[in-house]
CSV table of C-alpha atoms (C1' of nucleotides) in Angstrom, one decimal:
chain,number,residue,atom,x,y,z
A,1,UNK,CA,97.1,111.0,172.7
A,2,UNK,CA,100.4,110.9,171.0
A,3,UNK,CA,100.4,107.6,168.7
A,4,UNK,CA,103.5,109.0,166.8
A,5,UNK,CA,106.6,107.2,166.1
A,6,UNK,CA,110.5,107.5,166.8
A,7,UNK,CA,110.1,110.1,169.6
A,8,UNK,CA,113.5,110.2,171.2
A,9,UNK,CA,115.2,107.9,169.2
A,10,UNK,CA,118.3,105.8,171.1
A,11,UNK,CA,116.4,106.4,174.4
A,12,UNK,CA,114.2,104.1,176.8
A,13,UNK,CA,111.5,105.0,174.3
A,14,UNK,CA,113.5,103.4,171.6
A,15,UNK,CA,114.1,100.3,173.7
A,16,UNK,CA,110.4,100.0,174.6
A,17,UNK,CA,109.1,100.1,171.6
A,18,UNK,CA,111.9,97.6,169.4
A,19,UNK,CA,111.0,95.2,172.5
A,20,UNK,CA,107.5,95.5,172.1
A,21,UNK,CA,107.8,95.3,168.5
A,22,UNK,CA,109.9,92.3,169.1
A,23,UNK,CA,107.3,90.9,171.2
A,24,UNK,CA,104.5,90.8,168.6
A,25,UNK,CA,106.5,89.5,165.8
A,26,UNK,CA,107.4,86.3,168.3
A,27,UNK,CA,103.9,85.9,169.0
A,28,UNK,CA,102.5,85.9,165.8
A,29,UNK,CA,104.9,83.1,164.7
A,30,UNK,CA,103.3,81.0,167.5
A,31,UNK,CA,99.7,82.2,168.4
A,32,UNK,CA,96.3,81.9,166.3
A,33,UNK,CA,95.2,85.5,165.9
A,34,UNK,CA,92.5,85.7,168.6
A,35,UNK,CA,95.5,84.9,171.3
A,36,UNK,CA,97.6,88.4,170.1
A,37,UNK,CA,96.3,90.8,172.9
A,38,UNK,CA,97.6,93.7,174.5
A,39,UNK,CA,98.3,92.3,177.7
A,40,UNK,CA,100.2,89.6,176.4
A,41,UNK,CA,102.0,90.9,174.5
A,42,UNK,CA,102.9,93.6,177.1
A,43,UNK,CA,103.7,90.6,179.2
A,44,UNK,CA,106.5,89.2,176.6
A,45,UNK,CA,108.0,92.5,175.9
A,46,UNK,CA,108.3,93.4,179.8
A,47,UNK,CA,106.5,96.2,179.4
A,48,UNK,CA,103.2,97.7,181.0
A,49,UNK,CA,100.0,97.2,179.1
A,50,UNK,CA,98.8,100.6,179.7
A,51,UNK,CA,102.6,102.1,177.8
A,52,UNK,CA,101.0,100.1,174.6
A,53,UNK,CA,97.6,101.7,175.0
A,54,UNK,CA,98.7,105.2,175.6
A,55,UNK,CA,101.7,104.5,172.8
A,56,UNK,CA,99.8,103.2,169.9
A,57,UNK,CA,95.7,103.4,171.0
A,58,UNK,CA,95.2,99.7,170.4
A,59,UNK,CA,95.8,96.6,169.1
A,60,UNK,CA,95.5,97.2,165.5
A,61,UNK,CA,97.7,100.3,165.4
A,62,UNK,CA,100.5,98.6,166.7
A,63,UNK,CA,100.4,95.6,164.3
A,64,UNK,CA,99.9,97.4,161.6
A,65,UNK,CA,103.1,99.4,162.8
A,66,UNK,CA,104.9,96.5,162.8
A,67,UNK,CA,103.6,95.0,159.5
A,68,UNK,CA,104.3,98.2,157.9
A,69,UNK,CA,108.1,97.7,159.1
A,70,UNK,CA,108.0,94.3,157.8
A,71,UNK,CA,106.8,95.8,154.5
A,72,UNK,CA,109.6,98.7,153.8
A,73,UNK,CA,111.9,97.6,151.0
A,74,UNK,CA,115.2,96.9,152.2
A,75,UNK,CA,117.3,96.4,149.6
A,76,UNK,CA,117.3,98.4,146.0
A,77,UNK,CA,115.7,96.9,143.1
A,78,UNK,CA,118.2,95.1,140.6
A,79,UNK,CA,119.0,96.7,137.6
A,80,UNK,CA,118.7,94.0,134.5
A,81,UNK,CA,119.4,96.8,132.1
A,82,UNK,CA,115.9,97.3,130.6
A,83,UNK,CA,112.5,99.1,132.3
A,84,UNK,CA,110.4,95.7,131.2
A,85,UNK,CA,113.3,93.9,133.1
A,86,UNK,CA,113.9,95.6,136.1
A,87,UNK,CA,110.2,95.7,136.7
A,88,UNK,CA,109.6,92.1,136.6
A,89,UNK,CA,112.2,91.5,138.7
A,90,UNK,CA,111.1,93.7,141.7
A,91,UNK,CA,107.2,92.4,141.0
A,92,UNK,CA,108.3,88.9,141.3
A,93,UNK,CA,110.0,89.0,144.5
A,94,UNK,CA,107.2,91.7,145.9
A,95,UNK,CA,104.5,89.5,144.9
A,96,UNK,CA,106.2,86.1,146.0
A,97,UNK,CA,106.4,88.2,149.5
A,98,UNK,CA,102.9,89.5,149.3
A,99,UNK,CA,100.8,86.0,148.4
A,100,UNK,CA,102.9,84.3,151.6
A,101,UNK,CA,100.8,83.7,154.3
A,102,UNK,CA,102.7,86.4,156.7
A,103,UNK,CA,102.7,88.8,153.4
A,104,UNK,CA,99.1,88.5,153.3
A,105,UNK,CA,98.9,89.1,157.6
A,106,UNK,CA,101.2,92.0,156.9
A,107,UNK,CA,98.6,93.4,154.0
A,108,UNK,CA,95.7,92.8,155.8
A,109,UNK,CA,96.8,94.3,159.1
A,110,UNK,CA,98.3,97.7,157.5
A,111,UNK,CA,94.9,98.0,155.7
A,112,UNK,CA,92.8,97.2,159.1
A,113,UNK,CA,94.4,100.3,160.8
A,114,UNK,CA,92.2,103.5,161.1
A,115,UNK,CA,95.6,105.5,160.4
A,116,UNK,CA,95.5,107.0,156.8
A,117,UNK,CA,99.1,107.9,157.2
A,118,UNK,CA,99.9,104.9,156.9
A,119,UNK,CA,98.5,103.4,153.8
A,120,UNK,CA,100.0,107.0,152.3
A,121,UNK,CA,103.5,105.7,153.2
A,122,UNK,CA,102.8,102.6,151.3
A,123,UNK,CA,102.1,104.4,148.3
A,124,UNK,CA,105.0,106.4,148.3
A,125,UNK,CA,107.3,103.9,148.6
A,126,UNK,CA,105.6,102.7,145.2
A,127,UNK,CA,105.7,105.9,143.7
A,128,UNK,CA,109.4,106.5,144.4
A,129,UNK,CA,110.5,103.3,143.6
A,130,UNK,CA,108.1,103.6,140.4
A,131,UNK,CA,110.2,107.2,139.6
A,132,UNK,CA,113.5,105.1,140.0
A,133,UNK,CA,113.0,102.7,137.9
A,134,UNK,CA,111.9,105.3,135.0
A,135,UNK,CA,114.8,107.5,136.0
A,136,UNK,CA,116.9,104.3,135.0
A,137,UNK,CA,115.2,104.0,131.7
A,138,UNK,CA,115.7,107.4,130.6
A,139,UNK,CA,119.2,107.6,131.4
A,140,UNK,CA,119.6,104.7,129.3
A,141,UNK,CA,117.7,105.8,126.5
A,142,UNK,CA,114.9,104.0,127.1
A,143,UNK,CA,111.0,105.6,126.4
A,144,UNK,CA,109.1,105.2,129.8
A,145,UNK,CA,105.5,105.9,130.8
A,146,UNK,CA,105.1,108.6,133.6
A,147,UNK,CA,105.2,107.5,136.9
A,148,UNK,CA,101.2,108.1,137.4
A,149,UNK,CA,101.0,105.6,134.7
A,150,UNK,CA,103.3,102.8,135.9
A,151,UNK,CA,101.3,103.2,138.9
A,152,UNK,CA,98.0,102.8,137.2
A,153,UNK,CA,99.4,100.2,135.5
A,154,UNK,CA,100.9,97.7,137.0
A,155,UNK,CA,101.2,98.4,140.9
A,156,UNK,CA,97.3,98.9,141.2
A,157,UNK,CA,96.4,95.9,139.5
A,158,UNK,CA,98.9,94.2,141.1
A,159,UNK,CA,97.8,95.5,144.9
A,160,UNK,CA,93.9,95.1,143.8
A,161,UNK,CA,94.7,91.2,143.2
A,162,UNK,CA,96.5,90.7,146.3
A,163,UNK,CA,94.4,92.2,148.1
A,164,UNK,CA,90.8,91.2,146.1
A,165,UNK,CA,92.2,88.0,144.3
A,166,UNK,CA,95.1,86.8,145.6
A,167,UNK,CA,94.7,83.6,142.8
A,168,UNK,CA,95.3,85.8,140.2
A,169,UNK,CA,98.5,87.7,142.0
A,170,UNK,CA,101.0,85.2,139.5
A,171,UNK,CA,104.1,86.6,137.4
A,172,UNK,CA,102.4,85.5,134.0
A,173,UNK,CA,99.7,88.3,134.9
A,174,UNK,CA,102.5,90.7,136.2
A,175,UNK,CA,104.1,90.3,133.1
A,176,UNK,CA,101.0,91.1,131.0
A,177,UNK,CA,100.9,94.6,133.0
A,178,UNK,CA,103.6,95.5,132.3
A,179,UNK,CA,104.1,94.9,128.6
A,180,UNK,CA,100.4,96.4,128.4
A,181,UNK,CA,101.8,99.6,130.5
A,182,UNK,CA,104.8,99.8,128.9
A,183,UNK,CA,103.6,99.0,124.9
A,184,UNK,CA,100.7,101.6,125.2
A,185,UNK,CA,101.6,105.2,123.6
A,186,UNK,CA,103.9,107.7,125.5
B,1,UNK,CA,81.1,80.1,166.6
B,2,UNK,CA,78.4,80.8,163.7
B,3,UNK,CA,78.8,84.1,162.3
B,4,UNK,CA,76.9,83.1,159.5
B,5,UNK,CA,74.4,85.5,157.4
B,6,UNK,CA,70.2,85.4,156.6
B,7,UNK,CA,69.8,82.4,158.8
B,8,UNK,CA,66.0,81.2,158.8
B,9,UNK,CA,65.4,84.6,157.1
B,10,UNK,CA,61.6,86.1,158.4
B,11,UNK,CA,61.8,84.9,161.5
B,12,UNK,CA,62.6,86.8,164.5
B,13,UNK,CA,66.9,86.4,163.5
B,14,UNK,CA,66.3,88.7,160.9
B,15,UNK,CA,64.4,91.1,163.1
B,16,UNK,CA,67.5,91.2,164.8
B,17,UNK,CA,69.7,91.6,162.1
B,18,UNK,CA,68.1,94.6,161.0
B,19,UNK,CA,67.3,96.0,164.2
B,20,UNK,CA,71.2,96.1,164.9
B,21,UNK,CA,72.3,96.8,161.5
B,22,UNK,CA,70.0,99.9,161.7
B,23,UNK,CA,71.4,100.8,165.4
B,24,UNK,CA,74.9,100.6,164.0
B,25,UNK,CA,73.8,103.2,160.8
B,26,UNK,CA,71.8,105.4,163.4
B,27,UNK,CA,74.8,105.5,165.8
B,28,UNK,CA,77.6,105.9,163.0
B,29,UNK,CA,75.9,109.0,161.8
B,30,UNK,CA,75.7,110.9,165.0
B,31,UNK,CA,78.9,109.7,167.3
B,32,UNK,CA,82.5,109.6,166.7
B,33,UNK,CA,84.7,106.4,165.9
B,34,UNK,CA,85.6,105.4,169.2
B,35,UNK,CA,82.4,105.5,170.9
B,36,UNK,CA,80.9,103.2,168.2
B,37,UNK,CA,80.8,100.0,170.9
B,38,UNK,CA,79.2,97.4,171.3
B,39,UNK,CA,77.1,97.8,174.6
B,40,UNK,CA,75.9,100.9,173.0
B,41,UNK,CA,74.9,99.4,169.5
B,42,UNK,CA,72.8,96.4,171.4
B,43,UNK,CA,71.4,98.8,173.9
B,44,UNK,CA,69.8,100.9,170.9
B,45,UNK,CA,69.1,98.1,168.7
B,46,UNK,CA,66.9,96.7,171.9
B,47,UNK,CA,69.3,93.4,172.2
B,48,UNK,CA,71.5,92.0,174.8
B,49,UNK,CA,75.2,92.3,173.8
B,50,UNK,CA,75.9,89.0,174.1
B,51,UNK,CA,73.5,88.4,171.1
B,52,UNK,CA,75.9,90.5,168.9
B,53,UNK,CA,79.3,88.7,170.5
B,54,UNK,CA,77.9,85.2,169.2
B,55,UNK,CA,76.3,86.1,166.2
B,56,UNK,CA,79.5,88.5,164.4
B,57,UNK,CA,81.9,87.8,166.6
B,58,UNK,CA,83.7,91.4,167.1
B,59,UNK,CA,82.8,95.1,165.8
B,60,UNK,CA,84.8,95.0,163.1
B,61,UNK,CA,82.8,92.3,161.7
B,62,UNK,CA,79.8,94.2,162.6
B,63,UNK,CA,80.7,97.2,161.0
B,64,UNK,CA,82.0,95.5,157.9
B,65,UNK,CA,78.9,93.7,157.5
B,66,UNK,CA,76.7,97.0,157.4
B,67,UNK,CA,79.2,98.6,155.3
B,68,UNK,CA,79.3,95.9,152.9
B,69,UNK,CA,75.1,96.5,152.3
B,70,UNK,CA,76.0,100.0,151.8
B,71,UNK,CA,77.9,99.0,148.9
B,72,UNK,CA,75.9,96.6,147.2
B,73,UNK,CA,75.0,97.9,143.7
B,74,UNK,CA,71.6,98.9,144.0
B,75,UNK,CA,70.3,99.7,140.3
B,76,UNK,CA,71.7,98.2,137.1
B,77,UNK,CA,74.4,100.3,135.0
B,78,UNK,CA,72.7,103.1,132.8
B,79,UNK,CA,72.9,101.9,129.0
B,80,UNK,CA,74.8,104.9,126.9
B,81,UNK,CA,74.8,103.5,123.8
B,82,UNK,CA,78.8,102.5,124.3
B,83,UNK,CA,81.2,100.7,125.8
B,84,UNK,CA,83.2,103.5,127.1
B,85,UNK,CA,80.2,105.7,128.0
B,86,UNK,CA,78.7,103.0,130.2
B,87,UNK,CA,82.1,102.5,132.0
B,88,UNK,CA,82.4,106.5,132.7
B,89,UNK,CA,79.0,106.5,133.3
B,90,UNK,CA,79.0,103.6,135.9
B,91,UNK,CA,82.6,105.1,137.4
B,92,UNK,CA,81.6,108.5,138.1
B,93,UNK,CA,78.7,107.5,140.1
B,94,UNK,CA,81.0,105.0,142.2
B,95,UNK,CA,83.7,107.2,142.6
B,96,UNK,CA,81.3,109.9,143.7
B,97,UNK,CA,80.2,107.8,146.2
B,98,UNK,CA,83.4,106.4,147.3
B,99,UNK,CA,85.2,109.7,147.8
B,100,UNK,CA,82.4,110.6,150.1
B,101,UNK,CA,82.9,110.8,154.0
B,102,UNK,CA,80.8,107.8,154.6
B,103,UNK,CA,81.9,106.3,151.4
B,104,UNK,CA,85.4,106.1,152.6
B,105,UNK,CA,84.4,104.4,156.0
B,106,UNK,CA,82.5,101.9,154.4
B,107,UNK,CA,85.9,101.2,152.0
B,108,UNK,CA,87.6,100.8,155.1
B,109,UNK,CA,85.2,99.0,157.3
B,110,UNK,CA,84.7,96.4,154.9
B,111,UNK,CA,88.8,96.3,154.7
B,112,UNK,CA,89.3,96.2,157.9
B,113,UNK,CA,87.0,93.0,158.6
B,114,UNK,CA,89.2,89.9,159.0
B,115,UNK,CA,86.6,87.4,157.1
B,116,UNK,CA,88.2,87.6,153.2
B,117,UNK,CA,85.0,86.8,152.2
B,118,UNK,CA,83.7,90.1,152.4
B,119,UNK,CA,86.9,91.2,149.8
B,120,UNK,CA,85.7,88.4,147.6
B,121,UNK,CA,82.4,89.8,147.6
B,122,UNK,CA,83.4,93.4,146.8
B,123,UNK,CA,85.8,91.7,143.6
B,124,UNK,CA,82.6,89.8,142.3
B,125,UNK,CA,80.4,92.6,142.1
B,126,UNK,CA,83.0,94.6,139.9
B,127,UNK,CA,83.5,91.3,137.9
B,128,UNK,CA,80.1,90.9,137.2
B,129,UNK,CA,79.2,94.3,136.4
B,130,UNK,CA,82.1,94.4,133.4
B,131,UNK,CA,80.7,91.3,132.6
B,132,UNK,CA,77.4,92.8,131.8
B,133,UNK,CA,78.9,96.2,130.3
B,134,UNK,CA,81.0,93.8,127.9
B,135,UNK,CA,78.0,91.7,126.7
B,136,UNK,CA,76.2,95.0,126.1
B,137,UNK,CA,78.7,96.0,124.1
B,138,UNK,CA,79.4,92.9,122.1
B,139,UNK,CA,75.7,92.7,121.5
B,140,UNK,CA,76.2,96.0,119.7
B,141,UNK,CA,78.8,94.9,117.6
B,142,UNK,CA,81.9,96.7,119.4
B,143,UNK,CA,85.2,95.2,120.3
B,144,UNK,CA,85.4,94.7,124.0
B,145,UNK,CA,88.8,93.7,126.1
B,146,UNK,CA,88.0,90.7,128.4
B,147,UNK,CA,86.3,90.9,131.6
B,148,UNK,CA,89.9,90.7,133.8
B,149,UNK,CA,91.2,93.7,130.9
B,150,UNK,CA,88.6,95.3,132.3
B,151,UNK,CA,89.3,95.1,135.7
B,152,UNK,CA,92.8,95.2,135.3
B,153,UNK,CA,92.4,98.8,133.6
B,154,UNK,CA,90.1,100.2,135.1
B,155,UNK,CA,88.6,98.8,138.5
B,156,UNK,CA,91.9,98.2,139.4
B,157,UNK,CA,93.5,101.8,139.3
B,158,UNK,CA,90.0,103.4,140.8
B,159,UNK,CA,90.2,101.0,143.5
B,160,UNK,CA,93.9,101.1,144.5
B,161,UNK,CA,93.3,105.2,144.1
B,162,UNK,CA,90.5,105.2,146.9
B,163,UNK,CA,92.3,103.4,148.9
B,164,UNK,CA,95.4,104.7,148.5
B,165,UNK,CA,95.7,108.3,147.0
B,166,UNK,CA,91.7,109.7,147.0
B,167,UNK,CA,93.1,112.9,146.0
B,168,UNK,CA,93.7,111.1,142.4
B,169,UNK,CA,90.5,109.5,142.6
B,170,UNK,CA,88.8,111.6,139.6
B,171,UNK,CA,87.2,111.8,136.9
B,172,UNK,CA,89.6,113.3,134.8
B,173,UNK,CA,91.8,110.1,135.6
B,174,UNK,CA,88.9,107.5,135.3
B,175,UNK,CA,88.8,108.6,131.3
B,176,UNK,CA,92.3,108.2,131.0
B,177,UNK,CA,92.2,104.8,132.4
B,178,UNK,CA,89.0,103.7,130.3
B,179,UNK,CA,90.3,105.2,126.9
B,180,UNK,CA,94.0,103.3,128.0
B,181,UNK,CA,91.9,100.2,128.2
B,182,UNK,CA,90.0,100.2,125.8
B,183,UNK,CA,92.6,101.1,123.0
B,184,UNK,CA,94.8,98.6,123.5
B,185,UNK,CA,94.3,96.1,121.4
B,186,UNK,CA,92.1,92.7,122.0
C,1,DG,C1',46.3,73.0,164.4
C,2,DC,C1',49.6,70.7,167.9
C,3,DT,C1',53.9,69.0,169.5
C,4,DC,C1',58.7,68.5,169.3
C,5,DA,C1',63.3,69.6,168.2
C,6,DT,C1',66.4,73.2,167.5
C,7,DA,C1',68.5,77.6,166.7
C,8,DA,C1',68.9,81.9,168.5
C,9,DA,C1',68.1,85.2,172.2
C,10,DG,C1',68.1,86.7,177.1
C,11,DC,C1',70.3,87.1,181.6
C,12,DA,C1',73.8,87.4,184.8
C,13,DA,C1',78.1,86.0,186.8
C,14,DA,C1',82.9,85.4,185.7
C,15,DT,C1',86.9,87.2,182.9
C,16,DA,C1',89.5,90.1,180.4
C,17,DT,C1',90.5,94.4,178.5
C,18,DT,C1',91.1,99.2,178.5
C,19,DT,C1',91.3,103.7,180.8
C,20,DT,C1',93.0,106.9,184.2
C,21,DG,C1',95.3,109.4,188.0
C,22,DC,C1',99.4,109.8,190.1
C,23,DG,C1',104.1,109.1,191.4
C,24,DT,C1',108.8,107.9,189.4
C,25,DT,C1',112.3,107.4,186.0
C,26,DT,C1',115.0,109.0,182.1
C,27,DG,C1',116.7,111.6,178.5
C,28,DT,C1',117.5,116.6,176.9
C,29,DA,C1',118.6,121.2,177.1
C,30,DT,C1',120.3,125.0,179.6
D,1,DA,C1',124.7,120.2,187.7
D,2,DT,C1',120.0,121.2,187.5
D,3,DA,C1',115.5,121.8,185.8
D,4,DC,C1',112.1,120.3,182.6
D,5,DA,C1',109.2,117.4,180.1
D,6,DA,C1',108.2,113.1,178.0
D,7,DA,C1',107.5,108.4,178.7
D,8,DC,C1',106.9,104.6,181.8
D,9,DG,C1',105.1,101.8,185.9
D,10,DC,C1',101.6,100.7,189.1
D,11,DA,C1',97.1,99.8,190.7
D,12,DA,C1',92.4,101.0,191.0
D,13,DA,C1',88.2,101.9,188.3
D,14,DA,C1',85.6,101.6,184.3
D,15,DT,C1',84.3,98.9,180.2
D,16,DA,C1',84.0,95.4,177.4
D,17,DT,C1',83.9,90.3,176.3
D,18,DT,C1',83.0,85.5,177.3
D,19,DT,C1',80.4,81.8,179.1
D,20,DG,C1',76.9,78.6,181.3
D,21,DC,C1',72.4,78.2,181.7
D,22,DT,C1',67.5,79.4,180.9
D,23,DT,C1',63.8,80.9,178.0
D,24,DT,C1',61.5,81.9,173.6
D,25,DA,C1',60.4,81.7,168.9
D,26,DT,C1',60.4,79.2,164.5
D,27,DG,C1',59.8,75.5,161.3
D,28,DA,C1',59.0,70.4,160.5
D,29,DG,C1',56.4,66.4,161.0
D,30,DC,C1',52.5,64.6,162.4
DNA sequence: GCTCATAAAGCAAATATTTTGCGTTTGTAT
DNA sequence: ATACAAACGCAAAATATTTGCTTTATGAGC
């Protein structure tokens, strides 16, 4: 029972699993939920169901897999020349992301698989663009919270509303996290 | 497609509410994951499958559904005489629970369910509670942040932690994030 | 209390899915 | 070049899910 990823990169695996990958995103742009199966989506991607099952254990796995790609930050936050500034500016674009409905899917179905490893990788890609953003700061002078306290701060209230709330997921409340993060002693 | 809850409660529905719920808590304590099914769970609970298809749907929705119970505050808050002592109070015992082998799966059950209204749920539960802890403190003539201050600071860090990084899921940090909160001012 | 209407459950056949064993292909290392 | 192992394809077997129809239990109105 493998279920890993990127084994033997640039070979048939590599093809199989971009086509399948492939396949799932085109269906989800044109099925309701209940009509994204494994055989069908083996079907699209030309592909044996039994390669998905013994590939990625289920149906969940392999969404979330793909969610989790649609979820990687792509490009490098902005730099607006303060900590208050450059965090707004990646919360606003990460939450506009987050609230639309295939944000929400992308959420939902990264929190639905059994993996642990995967949710792990979603916080590191907080915490290191969290450590960044500091690093920034400092170099420019700047005070800045510790990492563990941006975090605290203003990526956990902002993941507990998207995921809990979603109503209250808005860039007046972001902004309020982070002046309350960033105003608070060391 | 009813998947609908306490229907003509008493009767013989509820028999068979319980009677499942209680296979699925019998069988989730004594089998691994993956042979949680649903043959097996209506075959113990005395039921015919199809019973459990129309009435939840799927397993996830099963699961969630028992998980959700587990979660369900059972005795109000301890009174300590303050505001923060009540919230650490109150924490611990969560986190405690949460952190726990069966804790975690009932986290995840319940997040893995595709019905958002389980989420909502979970959110007014922790928004009701600070609304009672704040009162309680009012009442005694402290200051008290607002109810979404509250949540923001504190249920919103524990939460994300659980879900996301356990390992930080402490005590130690719950102070920190109770004494951040409720020294800010208003 | 009795009858009726209805919601939920049982049953079993029809579908759909997942799993598995085995042979073949394909990429990698020697 | 050749050998090796990982991944895939195929098809049969095992499981799980859906569905149409029947039966049973419950609550409402009489």
């Amino acid at each position: 029972m493998p279920i890993k990823e990127a084994v033997r990169p640039g070979g048939r695996s590599a093809r199989v699993q971009e086509a399948v990958h492939q396949a799932v995103r085109e269906l989800q742009a044109v099925t309701p939920r209940d009509e994204l199966t494994v055989p069908r989506i083996a079907e699209r991607a030309g592909v044996t169901p039994s390669t998905i099952y013994r590939r990625w254990g289920n149906l969940s796995e392999l969404v979330a897999d793909v969610s989790l790609e649609r979820m990687r930050p792509d490009d490098d936050p902005v730099d607006t020349g303060t900590l208050a500034g450059d965090l707004q500016a990646w919360g606003e674009q990460y939450l506009e992301e987050m609230t639309s409905v295939p944000g929400q899917r992308a959420l939902n179905d990264v929190m639905a698989s059994a993996d642990g490893g995967r949710r792990e990788r979603c916080y590191r890609y907080g915490e290191s663009l969290m450590g960044t953003l500091r690093e920034r700061a400092l170099v420019r002078g700047e005070g800045a919270p510790s990492v563990a306290r941006l975090i605290d701060g203003i990526i956990a209230p902002m993941t507990y509303r998207l995921l809990y709330d979603p109503e209250a997921a808005t860039t007046d409340n972001l902004q309020r996290w982070i002046a309350g993060t960033l105003t608070n002693e060391e």
